[in-house]
Coordinates of C-alpha atoms and ligand atoms in Angstrom, one line a residue:
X509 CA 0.0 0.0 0.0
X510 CA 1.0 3.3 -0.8
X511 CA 1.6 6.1 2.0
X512 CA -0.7 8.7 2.5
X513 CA 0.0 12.0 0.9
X514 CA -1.3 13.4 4.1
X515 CA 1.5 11.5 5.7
X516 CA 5.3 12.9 6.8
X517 CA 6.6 9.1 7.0
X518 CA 5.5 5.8 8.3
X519 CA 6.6 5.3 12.0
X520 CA 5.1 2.0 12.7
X521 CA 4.7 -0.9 9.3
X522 CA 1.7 -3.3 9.1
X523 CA 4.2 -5.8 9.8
X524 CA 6.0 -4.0 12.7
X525 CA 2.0 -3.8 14.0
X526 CA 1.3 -7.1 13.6
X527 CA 4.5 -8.7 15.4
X528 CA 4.4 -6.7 18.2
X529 CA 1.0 -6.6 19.1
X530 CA 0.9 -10.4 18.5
X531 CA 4.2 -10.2 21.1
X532 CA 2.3 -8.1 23.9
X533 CA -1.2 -10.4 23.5
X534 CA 0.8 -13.3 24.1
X535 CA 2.4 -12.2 26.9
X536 CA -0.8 -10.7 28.5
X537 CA -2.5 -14.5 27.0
X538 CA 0.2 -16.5 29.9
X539 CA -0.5 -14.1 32.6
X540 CA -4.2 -14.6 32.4
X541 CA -4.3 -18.1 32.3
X542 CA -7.4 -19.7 33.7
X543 CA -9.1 -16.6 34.1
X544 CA -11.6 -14.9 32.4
X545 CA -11.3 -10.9 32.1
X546 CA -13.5 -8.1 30.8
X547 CA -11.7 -6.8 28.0
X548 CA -12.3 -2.8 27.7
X549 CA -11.8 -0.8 24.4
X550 CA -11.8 2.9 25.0
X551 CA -13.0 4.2 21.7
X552 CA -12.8 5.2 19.4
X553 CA -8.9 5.2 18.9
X554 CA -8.3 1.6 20.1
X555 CA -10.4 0.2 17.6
X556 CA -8.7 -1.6 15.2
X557 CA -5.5 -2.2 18.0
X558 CA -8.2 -4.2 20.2
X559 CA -9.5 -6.0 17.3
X560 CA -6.0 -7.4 16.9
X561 CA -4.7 -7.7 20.2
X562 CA -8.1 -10.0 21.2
X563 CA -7.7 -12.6 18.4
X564 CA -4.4 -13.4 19.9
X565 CA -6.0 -14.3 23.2
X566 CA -6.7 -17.6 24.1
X567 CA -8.7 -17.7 26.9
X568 CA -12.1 -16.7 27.1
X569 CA -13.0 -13.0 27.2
X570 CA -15.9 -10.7 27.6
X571 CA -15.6 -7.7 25.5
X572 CA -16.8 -4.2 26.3
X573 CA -16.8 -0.9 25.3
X574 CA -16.6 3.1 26.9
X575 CA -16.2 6.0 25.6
X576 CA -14.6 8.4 27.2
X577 CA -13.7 12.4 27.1
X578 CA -10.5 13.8 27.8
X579 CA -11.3 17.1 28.0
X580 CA -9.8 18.7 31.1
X581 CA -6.2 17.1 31.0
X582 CA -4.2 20.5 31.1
X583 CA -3.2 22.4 34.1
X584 CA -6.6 22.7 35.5
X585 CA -8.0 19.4 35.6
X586 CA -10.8 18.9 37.5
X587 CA -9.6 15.2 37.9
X588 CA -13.0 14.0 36.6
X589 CA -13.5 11.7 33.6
X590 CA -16.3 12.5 31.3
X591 CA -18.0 9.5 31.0
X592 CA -19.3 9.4 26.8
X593 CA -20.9 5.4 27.2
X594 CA -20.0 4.0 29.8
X595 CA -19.8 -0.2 29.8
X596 CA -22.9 -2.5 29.5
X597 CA -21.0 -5.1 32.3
X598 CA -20.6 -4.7 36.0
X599 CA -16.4 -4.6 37.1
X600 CA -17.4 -6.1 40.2
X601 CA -15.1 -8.3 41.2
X602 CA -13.3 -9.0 37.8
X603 CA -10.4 -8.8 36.5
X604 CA -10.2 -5.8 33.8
X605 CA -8.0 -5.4 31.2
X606 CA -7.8 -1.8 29.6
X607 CA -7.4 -1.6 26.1
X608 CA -6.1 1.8 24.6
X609 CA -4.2 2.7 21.8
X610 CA -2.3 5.8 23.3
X611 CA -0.9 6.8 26.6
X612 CA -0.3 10.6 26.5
X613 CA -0.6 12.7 29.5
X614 CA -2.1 9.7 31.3
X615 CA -4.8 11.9 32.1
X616 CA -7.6 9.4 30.5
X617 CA -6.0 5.9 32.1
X618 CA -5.4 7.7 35.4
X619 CA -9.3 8.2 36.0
X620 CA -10.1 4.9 34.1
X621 CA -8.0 3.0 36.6
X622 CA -9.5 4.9 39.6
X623 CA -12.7 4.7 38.7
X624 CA -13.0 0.9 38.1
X625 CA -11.1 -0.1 40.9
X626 CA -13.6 2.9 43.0
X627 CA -16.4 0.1 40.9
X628 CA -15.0 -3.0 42.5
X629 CA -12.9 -4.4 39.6
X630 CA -10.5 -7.0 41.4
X631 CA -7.9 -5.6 39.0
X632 CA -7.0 -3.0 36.3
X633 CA -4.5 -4.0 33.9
X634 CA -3.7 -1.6 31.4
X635 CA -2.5 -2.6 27.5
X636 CA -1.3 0.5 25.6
X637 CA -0.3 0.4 21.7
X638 CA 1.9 4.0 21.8
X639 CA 3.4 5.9 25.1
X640 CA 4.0 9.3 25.0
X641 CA 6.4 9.3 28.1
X642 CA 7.8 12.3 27.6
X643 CA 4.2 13.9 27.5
X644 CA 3.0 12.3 30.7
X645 CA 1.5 14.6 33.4
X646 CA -0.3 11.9 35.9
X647 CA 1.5 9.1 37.5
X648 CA 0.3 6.1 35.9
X649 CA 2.2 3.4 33.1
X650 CA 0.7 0.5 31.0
X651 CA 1.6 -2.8 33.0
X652 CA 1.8 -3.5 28.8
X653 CA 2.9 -1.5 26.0
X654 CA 3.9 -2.2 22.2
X655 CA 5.5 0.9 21.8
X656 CA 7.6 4.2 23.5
X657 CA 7.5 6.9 20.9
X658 CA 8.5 10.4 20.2
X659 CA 6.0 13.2 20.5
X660 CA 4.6 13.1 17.1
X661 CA 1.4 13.8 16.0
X662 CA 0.7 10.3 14.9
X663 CA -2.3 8.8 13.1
X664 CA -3.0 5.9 11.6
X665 CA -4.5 2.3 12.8
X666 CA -7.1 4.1 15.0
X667 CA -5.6 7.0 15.4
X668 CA -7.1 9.8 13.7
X669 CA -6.9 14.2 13.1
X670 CA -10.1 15.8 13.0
X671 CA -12.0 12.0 12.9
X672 CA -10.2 11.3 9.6
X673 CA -7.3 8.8 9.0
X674 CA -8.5 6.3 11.4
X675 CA -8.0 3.5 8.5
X676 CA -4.5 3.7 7.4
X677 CA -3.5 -0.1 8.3
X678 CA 0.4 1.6 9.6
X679 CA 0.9 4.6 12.4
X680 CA 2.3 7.7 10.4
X681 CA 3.5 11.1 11.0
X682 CA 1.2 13.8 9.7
X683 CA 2.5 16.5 7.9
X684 CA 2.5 20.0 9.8
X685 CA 0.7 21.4 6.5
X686 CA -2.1 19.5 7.5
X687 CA -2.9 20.9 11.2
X688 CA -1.2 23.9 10.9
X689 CA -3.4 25.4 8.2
Ligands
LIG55 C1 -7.0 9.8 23.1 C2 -6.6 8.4 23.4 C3 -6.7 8.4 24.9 C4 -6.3 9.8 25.3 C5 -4.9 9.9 25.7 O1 -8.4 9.9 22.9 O2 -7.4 7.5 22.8 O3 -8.0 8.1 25.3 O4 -6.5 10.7 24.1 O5 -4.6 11.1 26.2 P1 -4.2 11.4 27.7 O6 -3.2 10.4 28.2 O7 -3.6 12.8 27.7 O8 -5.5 11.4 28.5 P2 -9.2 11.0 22.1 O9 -9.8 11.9 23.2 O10 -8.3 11.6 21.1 O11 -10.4 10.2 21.5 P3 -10.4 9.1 20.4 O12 -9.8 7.8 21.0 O13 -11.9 8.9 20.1 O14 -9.6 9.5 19.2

């Protein structure tokens, strides 16, 4: 497939994608063992990540969904999430596994974590696709991660700009041209 003229370069390949996250689901597939955890995608941008990253599972899963708003991350955050949907299954006393496809100021998987462990949720383990470290404001880390990357707006494989780009099957760098004008 050809790159995206919208596109500075390709960070992350379809291939680089696929081996890793098959890495990480296998890894988070032995810890689990015997278990059987709610699987939460934060939408929309872990989407197509999720859809991955659960096929490589091998014990069984619920699946569920929020949607969340992370409005309020900068320097005034009122340290509430805004909840968009919130899930159709009750956390009590399971083991959750977050799904998200970036950790940036850790504002988002802060609150997440707080609030289902506040719900009951034996545990929270969190599975993140890209990490911003450099960006990160709030004390938190994935307990798994595919990637550490720069700060760069990146879209791509769920990640979008303005609701667009969400189905390029590879993580790119979007040209300044685009944002900036
Ligand atoms: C993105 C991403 C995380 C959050 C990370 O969501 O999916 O949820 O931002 O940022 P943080 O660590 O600073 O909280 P976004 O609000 O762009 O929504 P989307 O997933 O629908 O694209």
């Amino acid at each position: 497939m050809t790159m995206h003229p919208d596109c500075e370069r390709i960070m992350l390949s379809e291939d680089q994608l696929r081996s890793r996250v098959k890495e990480i689901a296998h890894e988070v597939d032995k810890v689990f063992k015997g278990k059987r955890p709610l699987v939460v995608g934060i939408l929309k941008g872990s989407i197509i990540f999720y859809s991955d990253f659960i096929r490589h599972l091998s014990m069984p899963v619920e699946l569920d969904f929020m949607a969340v708003s992370s409005y309020g991350s900068g320097a005034v955050s009122s340290g509430k999430l805004k909840i968009k949907k919130d899930l159709d299954r009750d956390v009590n006393g399971r083991d959750v596994i977050i799904v998200e496809d970036i950790i940036d100021s850790g504002f988002t998987l802060a609150n997440l974590k707080a609030l289902l462990l506040e719900r009951g949720a034996a545990s929270v383990t969190i599975v993140t696709l890209l990490n911003k470290l450099e960006r990160r404001e709030h004390d938190i880390a994935p307990d798994y991660n595919c990637f550490d990357i720069e700060n760069e707006f990146v879209i791509g494989y769920g990640l979008d700009y303005d609701e667009q780009y969400r189905n390029l099957p590879y993580i790119g760098i979007l040209k300044r041209s685009v944002y900036e004008k």
